[in-house]
Amino acid sequence: MRFELPQPVARALEMLEEAGFASYAVGGCVRDWVLGAAPHDYDICTAASPADMQRVFRAERTVETGVQHGTLTVILSGMPLEITTFRVDGAYSDGRHPDSVRFTDRVEEDLSRRDFTVNAMAYSPLRGIVDPFGGQEDCRRGIIRCVGEAEARFSEDGLRILRALRFSARLGFPIEEKTARAVRVRRDQLKAISRERIAAEMGGLLLGKDAGQVLAGYPEVIAAAVPGLTELTQGPAWTRACCRVDASPGEEAARWAALLMDLGRDAARAAMKELKLSNSLQERTAALVANAPVRVTPGNAWEMLARVGSECLESLIALQRADRIAAGEDPDAAGRDAALAEERRRELLREHACHSLRDLAVNGRDLSALGLRGPGIGQMLDRLLLQVVRGETPNERDALLARARELLNA
Ligand code: ATP
Ligand code: MG
């Protein structure tokens, strides 16, 4: 089997080999290639130490990303390549980081520290594929299995528990029985993991094609990862939430909203804060959760556009469709309603329909000329926008000023 490596990857391997260091493409790219998918990035591992690498690539641009862990980033023809010295991890005492790492010149040793068999393969154009743990076989069978003894691997690094779920969701591979048992038994190890790492893995899990099935299969693990979800995962609404995630659009905020919606806006907010999701993701998700109860129709689409913005409205429509399907409503009817609302949304955007204060034909200065001051100005602008998006007043300066006077005198 020959792996068509991108030219910069092939050249990096060649330069290292010419200097006498065995080197391989490794991890995700080999897995994706074995599965017939296009790798999205390439990691390289090598017998060369960071100092050796600096010499081999002295004429190239390099970034010292993690020299103490043996990683150097080399930029070849504009492509950044992470190159890491073969290493074995020492003992883990904090449940997340090895206390020490030791460099080695054997690729098999490096592969043995990796998390799952499908991620523990290396490939060299000179020596072919190195697969000491049956990664190809597990790709063929479609299973996620730990390298080595699962419970021990999860005690070393609790993040692997959530990674198992993420890869299962993303690849559509069930988790092999012993590994699955260890995932459940060791779930409390997730408590030692930083919230940001959990959030990142959860995001990947939610976007996976089998997200719903994985969430439904491991409720107690999800509760350990996201404490705010504990009650929901234990109740009858969980199945529906899992279904809703599957049926919702493949966009991260929509997936989070599908997951957190049942908590209500305040608890959903608190769960996102706790996980330290990025502010923009929190804002988008919160807008979806808050507006999910009001079904978007051609009749109110304009007002909803003003409330949530154009991009968010598209997700909201799709999320509401997903929610109805998850609730057991007729998928065709839910799909038809969503299509009508979506058509109206597009029409509004085509017409450049006014949907924010920026689009309004009057501004704060106009209103202060009418005698309004301070917060009164903002409140009046909001009221006028609502008038426009409800079709009650045209977005024209004179009409809006007249309406403002009326509202003032009312
Ligand atoms: P993706 O396509 O999602 O990037 P990936 O397999 O490249 O998948 P990464 O998180 O980028 O996943 O990690 C790269 C490789 O490093 C993995 O394939 C695996 O071999 C190894 N690895 C990453 N994290 C761990 C971990 N916590 N424990 C053991 N090995 C790990
Ligand atoms: Mg990767």
Short mmCIF file of C-alpha atoms and ligand atoms in Angstrom, two decimals:
data_model
loop_
_atom_site.label_atom_id
_atom_site.label_comp_id
_atom_site.label_asym_id
_atom_site.label_seq_id
_atom_site.Cartn_x
_atom_site.Cartn_y
_atom_site.Cartn_z
CA MET A 1 0.00 0.00 0.00
CA ARG A 2 1.32 3.41 -0.91
CA PHE A 3 0.17 6.50 0.85
CA GLU A 4 0.16 9.61 -1.35
CA LEU A 5 1.75 12.10 0.99
CA PRO A 6 1.60 15.82 0.24
CA GLN A 7 4.90 16.95 -1.20
CA PRO A 8 6.12 18.91 1.88
CA VAL A 9 5.44 15.91 4.13
CA ALA A 10 7.29 13.57 1.78
CA ARG A 11 10.20 16.02 1.63
CA ALA A 12 10.43 16.38 5.42
CA LEU A 13 10.56 12.59 5.79
CA GLU A 14 13.19 12.36 3.07
CA MET A 15 15.40 15.04 4.61
CA LEU A 16 15.27 13.32 8.00
CA GLU A 17 15.94 9.89 6.50
CA GLU A 18 18.89 11.23 4.49
CA ALA A 19 20.38 12.49 7.73
CA GLY A 20 19.97 8.95 9.14
CA PHE A 21 16.80 9.33 11.24
CA ALA A 22 13.89 6.94 10.78
CA SER A 23 10.77 9.07 10.31
CA TYR A 24 7.06 8.51 9.78
CA ALA A 25 3.73 10.16 9.19
CA VAL A 26 1.73 9.19 12.26
CA GLY A 27 -1.61 9.27 14.05
CA GLY A 28 -4.75 10.81 12.58
CA CYS A 29 -3.44 11.14 9.01
CA VAL A 30 -2.58 7.43 8.77
CA ARG A 31 -5.96 6.50 10.29
CA ASP A 32 -7.84 8.72 7.85
CA TRP A 33 -5.85 7.34 4.95
CA VAL A 34 -6.52 3.71 6.00
CA LEU A 35 -10.21 4.62 6.22
CA GLY A 36 -10.14 6.15 2.75
CA ALA A 37 -10.77 9.68 4.04
CA ALA A 38 -8.70 12.78 3.29
CA PRO A 39 -6.42 13.68 6.24
CA HIS A 40 -6.83 17.28 7.40
CA ASP A 41 -3.34 17.55 8.81
CA TYR A 42 -0.15 15.55 9.03
CA ASP A 43 1.94 14.82 12.08
CA ILE A 44 5.42 13.42 11.75
CA CYS A 45 7.39 11.42 14.29
CA THR A 46 11.09 10.79 14.06
CA ALA A 47 14.14 9.29 15.71
CA ALA A 48 15.79 12.71 15.43
CA SER A 49 16.06 14.75 18.63
CA PRO A 50 14.90 18.38 18.54
CA ALA A 51 18.54 19.46 18.17
CA ASP A 52 18.98 17.01 15.26
CA MET A 53 15.84 18.42 13.66
CA GLN A 54 17.13 21.97 14.02
CA ARG A 55 20.22 20.90 12.09
CA VAL A 56 18.33 19.03 9.37
CA PHE A 57 15.96 21.95 8.85
CA ARG A 58 18.44 24.76 9.50
CA ALA A 59 17.64 26.34 6.10
CA GLU A 60 13.89 26.26 6.73
CA ARG A 61 11.51 28.28 8.86
CA THR A 62 10.91 26.57 12.18
CA VAL A 63 8.84 27.35 15.25
CA GLU A 64 9.83 25.94 18.62
CA THR A 65 6.38 24.78 19.64
CA GLY A 66 7.30 22.31 22.36
CA VAL A 67 10.96 21.43 22.30
CA GLN A 68 10.90 20.02 25.84
CA HIS A 69 8.30 17.48 24.61
CA GLY A 70 10.34 16.90 21.48
CA THR A 71 8.17 18.88 19.06
CA LEU A 72 9.37 21.29 16.42
CA THR A 73 7.14 22.88 13.80
CA VAL A 74 8.81 23.15 10.39
CA ILE A 75 7.24 25.16 7.60
CA LEU A 76 7.93 23.61 4.20
CA SER A 77 6.46 25.26 1.09
CA GLY A 78 4.10 27.13 3.40
CA MET A 79 2.83 23.97 5.10
CA PRO A 80 3.40 23.82 8.87
CA LEU A 81 4.47 20.33 9.95
CA GLU A 82 4.61 19.22 13.55
CA ILE A 83 7.58 16.93 13.93
CA THR A 84 8.00 15.09 17.24
CA THR A 85 10.81 12.90 18.50
CA PHE A 86 9.76 9.29 19.25
CA ARG A 87 9.04 9.27 22.94
CA VAL A 88 7.67 7.22 25.77
CA ASP A 89 5.80 8.77 28.63
CA GLY A 90 6.95 8.25 32.21
CA ALA A 91 4.53 7.79 35.10
CA TYR A 92 1.39 9.92 35.31
CA SER A 93 0.55 11.24 38.74
CA ASP A 94 -1.89 14.04 37.93
CA GLY A 95 -4.23 12.10 35.65
CA ARG A 96 -3.36 14.25 32.70
CA HIS A 97 0.37 14.84 32.10
CA PRO A 98 3.27 12.42 32.25
CA ASP A 99 5.75 13.34 34.99
CA SER A 100 8.55 12.91 32.48
CA VAL A 101 9.12 11.88 28.90
CA ARG A 102 11.97 9.83 27.54
CA PHE A 103 13.09 9.95 23.92
CA THR A 104 13.59 6.66 22.10
CA ASP A 105 14.71 5.58 18.66
CA ARG A 106 12.00 2.94 18.22
CA VAL A 107 8.78 3.94 16.51
CA GLU A 108 6.91 1.02 18.14
CA GLU A 109 7.60 2.49 21.57
CA ASP A 110 6.23 5.83 20.45
CA LEU A 111 3.11 4.14 19.10
CA SER A 112 2.56 2.34 22.39
CA ARG A 113 1.94 5.61 24.27
CA ARG A 114 -0.85 6.63 21.87
CA ASP A 115 -4.49 6.38 22.87
CA PHE A 116 -6.36 4.09 20.47
CA THR A 117 -5.27 1.39 18.06
CA VAL A 118 -6.68 3.33 15.10
CA ASN A 119 -4.51 6.30 16.15
CA ALA A 120 -1.39 4.22 16.76
CA MET A 121 -0.18 3.59 13.23
CA ALA A 122 2.78 5.13 11.41
CA TYR A 123 3.69 5.19 7.75
CA SER A 124 6.95 5.66 5.92
CA PRO A 125 7.35 5.63 2.14
CA LEU A 126 10.54 3.56 2.72
CA ARG A 127 9.23 1.01 5.24
CA GLY A 128 5.47 1.06 4.72
CA ILE A 129 2.95 0.92 7.50
CA VAL A 130 3.88 0.17 11.12
CA ASP A 131 0.88 -1.16 13.00
CA PRO A 132 1.84 -3.11 16.12
CA PHE A 133 -1.59 -2.92 17.79
CA GLY A 134 -3.93 -3.97 15.01
CA GLY A 135 -5.07 -0.51 14.00
CA GLN A 136 -5.82 -1.54 10.42
CA GLU A 137 -7.90 -4.47 11.61
CA ASP A 138 -9.82 -2.21 14.01
CA CYS A 139 -10.38 0.30 11.19
CA ARG A 140 -11.77 -2.53 9.08
CA ARG A 141 -13.99 -3.80 11.90
CA GLY A 142 -14.87 -0.26 12.87
CA ILE A 143 -14.09 -0.18 16.59
CA ILE A 144 -12.39 2.15 19.05
CA ARG A 145 -10.03 0.20 21.29
CA CYS A 146 -7.35 1.38 23.69
CA VAL A 147 -3.72 0.58 23.09
CA GLY A 148 -2.87 -1.63 26.06
CA GLU A 149 -4.96 -2.01 29.18
CA ALA A 150 -7.89 0.39 28.95
CA GLU A 151 -8.38 1.18 32.64
CA ALA A 152 -4.70 1.92 33.08
CA ARG A 153 -4.66 4.16 30.01
CA PHE A 154 -7.64 6.14 31.28
CA SER A 155 -6.11 6.49 34.74
CA GLU A 156 -2.98 7.92 33.17
CA ASP A 157 -4.92 10.54 31.26
CA GLY A 158 -8.63 11.05 31.86
CA LEU A 159 -9.05 13.10 28.70
CA ARG A 160 -8.78 9.86 26.73
CA ILE A 161 -12.20 8.88 28.08
CA LEU A 162 -13.83 11.73 26.24
CA ARG A 163 -11.56 11.24 23.23
CA ALA A 164 -12.89 7.69 22.96
CA LEU A 165 -16.42 9.09 22.78
CA ARG A 166 -15.38 11.78 20.31
CA PHE A 167 -13.71 9.32 17.92
CA SER A 168 -16.64 6.95 18.28
CA ALA A 169 -19.07 9.73 17.30
CA ARG A 170 -16.90 11.10 14.56
CA LEU A 171 -15.94 7.82 12.88
CA GLY A 172 -19.21 6.07 13.61
CA PHE A 173 -17.28 3.25 15.35
CA PRO A 174 -18.65 1.69 18.52
CA ILE A 175 -16.27 1.45 21.46
CA GLU A 176 -14.96 -2.07 21.97
CA GLU A 177 -16.37 -3.83 25.02
CA LYS A 178 -13.43 -3.71 27.42
CA THR A 179 -12.61 -0.15 26.47
CA ALA A 180 -16.30 0.79 26.87
CA ARG A 181 -16.39 -0.74 30.33
CA ALA A 182 -13.25 1.16 31.31
CA VAL A 183 -14.75 4.39 29.95
CA ARG A 184 -17.61 3.96 32.40
CA VAL A 185 -15.60 2.71 35.35
CA ARG A 186 -12.99 5.46 35.07
CA ARG A 187 -15.31 8.34 34.24
CA ASP A 188 -14.44 10.25 37.41
CA GLN A 189 -10.94 10.76 36.02
CA LEU A 190 -12.56 13.44 33.88
CA LYS A 191 -12.72 15.58 37.01
CA ALA A 192 -8.95 16.11 36.80
CA ILE A 193 -9.21 17.51 33.28
CA SER A 194 -9.35 21.21 32.53
CA ARG A 195 -12.76 22.54 31.51
CA GLU A 196 -11.37 23.91 28.24
CA ARG A 197 -10.08 20.50 27.16
CA ILE A 198 -13.41 18.94 28.02
CA ALA A 199 -15.24 21.63 26.05
CA ALA A 200 -13.04 21.05 23.00
CA GLU A 201 -13.59 17.28 23.03
CA MET A 202 -17.32 17.72 23.69
CA GLY A 203 -17.52 20.08 20.71
CA GLY A 204 -15.91 17.44 18.50
CA LEU A 205 -18.21 14.76 19.90
CA LEU A 206 -21.33 16.86 19.27
CA LEU A 207 -20.32 17.42 15.66
CA GLY A 208 -19.74 13.72 15.01
CA LYS A 209 -22.11 11.85 12.75
CA ASP A 210 -23.03 9.42 15.54
CA ALA A 211 -23.19 12.04 18.29
CA GLY A 212 -26.72 11.18 19.38
CA GLN A 213 -25.99 7.50 19.71
CA VAL A 214 -22.82 8.08 21.70
CA LEU A 215 -24.53 10.58 24.03
CA ALA A 216 -27.36 8.12 24.56
CA GLY A 217 -24.98 5.24 25.20
CA TYR A 218 -22.82 7.00 27.82
CA PRO A 219 -25.04 9.31 29.89
CA GLU A 220 -23.04 8.82 33.09
CA VAL A 221 -19.82 9.74 31.29
CA ILE A 222 -21.39 12.89 29.84
CA ALA A 223 -22.58 13.82 33.33
CA ALA A 224 -19.02 13.41 34.64
CA ALA A 225 -17.73 15.63 31.84
CA VAL A 226 -20.46 18.29 32.08
CA PRO A 227 -21.80 18.32 35.66
CA GLY A 228 -24.62 20.69 34.68
CA LEU A 229 -26.12 17.88 32.60
CA THR A 230 -26.29 15.32 35.41
CA GLU A 231 -30.00 15.58 36.08
CA LEU A 232 -30.96 15.68 32.42
CA THR A 233 -28.87 12.60 31.59
CA GLN A 234 -30.66 10.66 34.33
CA GLY A 235 -34.18 11.54 33.24
CA PRO A 236 -36.56 10.56 30.44
CA ALA A 237 -35.81 13.75 28.44
CA TRP A 238 -32.28 12.55 27.68
CA THR A 239 -33.24 10.32 24.75
CA ARG A 240 -35.02 13.22 23.15
CA ALA A 241 -32.06 15.54 23.69
CA CYS A 242 -29.77 12.97 22.02
CA CYS A 243 -32.13 12.68 19.06
CA ARG A 244 -32.30 16.44 18.80
CA VAL A 245 -28.51 16.71 18.62
CA ASP A 246 -28.46 14.22 15.74
CA ALA A 247 -31.20 16.01 13.84
CA SER A 248 -29.74 19.50 14.33
CA PRO A 249 -27.46 21.24 11.81
CA GLY A 250 -23.75 20.41 11.83
CA GLU A 251 -22.75 23.70 13.38
CA GLU A 252 -21.26 23.83 16.84
CA ALA A 253 -23.59 26.39 18.46
CA ALA A 254 -26.66 24.59 17.15
CA ARG A 255 -25.35 21.29 18.53
CA TRP A 256 -24.66 22.79 21.95
CA ALA A 257 -28.09 24.41 21.93
CA ALA A 258 -29.70 21.08 21.03
CA LEU A 259 -27.89 19.50 23.96
CA LEU A 260 -28.53 22.24 26.54
CA MET A 261 -31.96 23.51 25.50
CA ASP A 262 -33.91 21.49 28.06
CA LEU A 263 -31.96 23.10 30.89
CA GLY A 264 -33.56 26.46 30.14
CA ARG A 265 -31.61 29.63 29.46
CA ASP A 266 -30.06 30.25 32.87
CA ALA A 267 -28.82 26.74 33.53
CA ALA A 268 -27.65 26.43 29.92
CA ARG A 269 -25.65 29.64 30.38
CA ALA A 270 -24.18 28.38 33.63
CA ALA A 271 -23.14 25.08 32.01
CA MET A 272 -21.41 26.93 29.18
CA LYS A 273 -19.65 29.30 31.57
CA GLU A 274 -18.49 26.39 33.65
CA LEU A 275 -16.96 24.79 30.54
CA LYS A 276 -15.42 28.13 29.53
CA LEU A 277 -16.77 27.94 26.01
CA SER A 278 -15.57 30.88 23.93
CA ASN A 279 -17.67 34.02 24.32
CA SER A 280 -18.88 33.98 20.74
CA LEU A 281 -19.96 30.35 21.02
CA GLN A 282 -21.75 31.12 24.30
CA GLU A 283 -23.55 34.09 22.75
CA ARG A 284 -24.73 32.17 19.72
CA THR A 285 -25.79 29.16 21.74
CA ALA A 286 -27.57 31.30 24.32
CA ALA A 287 -29.49 33.15 21.57
CA LEU A 288 -30.61 29.80 20.14
CA VAL A 289 -31.62 28.41 23.52
CA ALA A 290 -33.50 31.58 24.48
CA ASN A 291 -35.43 31.78 21.21
CA ALA A 292 -36.04 28.09 20.65
CA PRO A 293 -39.53 28.20 22.24
CA VAL A 294 -40.85 30.73 19.69
CA ARG A 295 -41.38 28.87 16.43
CA VAL A 296 -40.17 30.83 13.40
CA THR A 297 -42.86 31.14 10.71
CA PRO A 298 -43.09 33.21 7.54
CA GLY A 299 -45.29 35.56 9.60
CA ASN A 300 -42.81 36.32 12.40
CA ALA A 301 -39.55 35.65 10.52
CA TRP A 302 -38.79 39.34 10.17
CA GLU A 303 -39.16 40.01 13.87
CA MET A 304 -37.14 36.90 14.69
CA LEU A 305 -34.45 38.07 12.27
CA ALA A 306 -34.15 41.28 14.26
CA ARG A 307 -33.99 39.32 17.49
CA VAL A 308 -31.29 36.81 16.60
CA GLY A 309 -29.53 38.03 13.43
CA SER A 310 -29.41 36.40 10.02
CA GLU A 311 -26.96 33.54 10.59
CA CYS A 312 -28.39 32.57 13.90
CA LEU A 313 -31.90 32.58 12.43
CA GLU A 314 -30.94 29.92 9.91
CA SER A 315 -29.63 27.71 12.74
CA LEU A 316 -32.69 28.45 14.85
CA ILE A 317 -35.05 27.30 12.11
CA ALA A 318 -33.07 24.09 11.66
CA LEU A 319 -32.88 23.55 15.41
CA GLN A 320 -36.65 23.89 15.79
CA ARG A 321 -37.12 21.35 13.03
CA ALA A 322 -34.76 19.00 14.87
CA ASP A 323 -36.62 19.54 18.12
CA ARG A 324 -39.96 18.62 16.56
CA ILE A 325 -38.54 15.51 14.97
CA ALA A 326 -36.95 14.51 18.27
CA ALA A 327 -40.33 15.00 19.94
CA GLY A 328 -41.80 12.45 17.57
CA GLU A 329 -43.67 14.85 15.29
CA ASP A 330 -44.05 14.04 11.62
CA PRO A 331 -40.63 14.78 10.06
CA ASP A 332 -42.20 15.80 6.76
CA ALA A 333 -44.42 18.39 8.38
CA ALA A 334 -41.53 19.72 10.47
CA GLY A 335 -39.38 19.86 7.34
CA ARG A 336 -42.04 21.70 5.34
CA ASP A 337 -42.55 24.33 8.03
CA ALA A 338 -38.81 24.84 8.35
CA ALA A 339 -38.47 25.19 4.57
CA LEU A 340 -41.15 27.89 4.47
CA ALA A 341 -39.55 29.83 7.32
CA GLU A 342 -36.14 29.48 5.68
CA GLU A 343 -37.51 30.71 2.36
CA ARG A 344 -38.88 33.80 4.06
CA ARG A 345 -35.54 34.35 5.80
CA ARG A 346 -33.73 34.32 2.48
CA GLU A 347 -36.25 36.62 0.92
CA LEU A 348 -35.78 39.13 3.75
CA LEU A 349 -32.03 39.04 3.27
CA ARG A 350 -32.36 39.43 -0.50
CA GLU A 351 -34.51 42.49 0.08
CA HIS A 352 -31.98 43.79 2.62
CA ALA A 353 -34.85 44.05 5.05
CA CYS A 354 -34.00 46.30 7.97
CA HIS A 355 -33.22 44.11 10.97
CA SER A 356 -30.88 46.01 13.24
CA LEU A 357 -30.61 49.53 14.66
CA ARG A 358 -27.90 50.13 12.09
CA ASP A 359 -30.40 49.62 9.26
CA LEU A 360 -32.98 51.94 10.74
CA ALA A 361 -33.72 55.14 8.73
CA VAL A 362 -33.41 57.27 11.88
CA ASN A 363 -30.61 57.48 14.40
CA GLY A 364 -29.95 58.71 17.92
CA ARG A 365 -29.31 62.26 16.77
CA ASP A 366 -32.74 62.44 15.12
CA LEU A 367 -34.32 61.37 18.36
CA SER A 368 -32.41 63.82 20.52
CA ALA A 369 -33.73 66.53 18.19
CA LEU A 370 -37.17 65.40 19.35
CA GLY A 371 -36.10 66.04 22.93
CA LEU A 372 -35.16 62.48 23.95
CA ARG A 373 -32.16 62.01 26.20
CA GLY A 374 -29.89 59.23 27.52
CA PRO A 375 -31.34 55.74 27.73
CA GLY A 376 -34.64 57.05 26.37
CA ILE A 377 -32.98 57.26 22.96
CA GLY A 378 -31.94 53.63 22.87
CA GLN A 379 -35.34 52.51 24.10
CA MET A 380 -37.10 54.50 21.40
CA LEU A 381 -34.80 53.12 18.70
CA ASP A 382 -35.66 49.61 19.88
CA ARG A 383 -39.38 50.40 19.76
CA LEU A 384 -39.08 51.82 16.27
CA LEU A 385 -37.17 48.78 15.05
CA LEU A 386 -39.90 46.57 16.44
CA GLN A 387 -42.47 48.68 14.57
CA VAL A 388 -40.57 48.17 11.32
CA VAL A 389 -40.01 44.42 11.63
CA ARG A 390 -43.64 43.91 12.59
CA GLY A 391 -44.61 45.72 9.41
CA GLU A 392 -46.36 48.45 11.39
CA THR A 393 -44.28 51.38 10.18
CA PRO A 394 -42.21 51.58 6.98
CA ASN A 395 -38.48 52.09 7.41
CA GLU A 396 -38.61 55.71 6.23
CA ARG A 397 -37.33 58.70 8.11
CA ASP A 398 -40.47 60.82 8.10
CA ALA A 399 -42.75 57.94 8.99
CA LEU A 400 -40.47 56.88 11.82
CA LEU A 401 -40.17 60.38 13.26
CA ALA A 402 -43.93 60.79 13.13
CA ARG A 403 -44.34 57.46 14.90
CA ALA A 404 -41.75 58.45 17.51
CA ARG A 405 -43.71 61.64 18.26
CA GLU A 406 -46.90 59.61 18.57
CA LEU A 407 -45.27 57.15 20.92
CA LEU A 408 -43.88 60.02 22.99
CA ASN A 409 -47.29 61.62 23.35
CA ALA A 410 -49.08 58.36 24.04
P1 ATP B 1 -8.01 14.73 14.46
O1 ATP B 1 -8.28 14.37 13.05
O2 ATP B 1 -9.22 14.96 15.26
O3 ATP B 1 -6.97 15.80 14.65
P2 ATP B 1 -5.97 13.05 15.51
O4 ATP B 1 -5.86 11.56 15.58
O5 ATP B 1 -4.97 13.77 14.70
O6 ATP B 1 -7.44 13.37 15.06
P3 ATP B 1 -5.10 14.66 17.72
O7 ATP B 1 -5.84 15.08 18.93
O8 ATP B 1 -4.69 15.71 16.75
O9 ATP B 1 -5.97 13.56 17.00
O10 ATP B 1 -3.83 13.86 18.21
C1 ATP B 1 -2.84 13.37 17.32
C2 ATP B 1 -2.37 11.98 17.74
O11 ATP B 1 -1.71 12.06 18.99
C3 ATP B 1 -3.48 10.98 17.92
O12 ATP B 1 -3.79 10.32 16.71
C4 ATP B 1 -2.89 10.03 18.95
O13 ATP B 1 -2.01 9.12 18.34
C5 ATP B 1 -2.04 10.95 19.81
N1 ATP B 1 -2.75 11.49 21.00
C6 ATP B 1 -3.37 12.68 21.10
N2 ATP B 1 -3.87 12.88 22.32
C7 ATP B 1 -3.54 11.79 23.04
C8 ATP B 1 -3.76 11.39 24.39
N3 ATP B 1 -4.42 12.18 25.23
N4 ATP B 1 -3.25 10.21 24.78
C9 ATP B 1 -2.57 9.42 23.94
N5 ATP B 1 -2.34 9.72 22.66
C10 ATP B 1 -2.82 10.91 22.20
MG MG B 2 -4.78 15.96 14.59
#
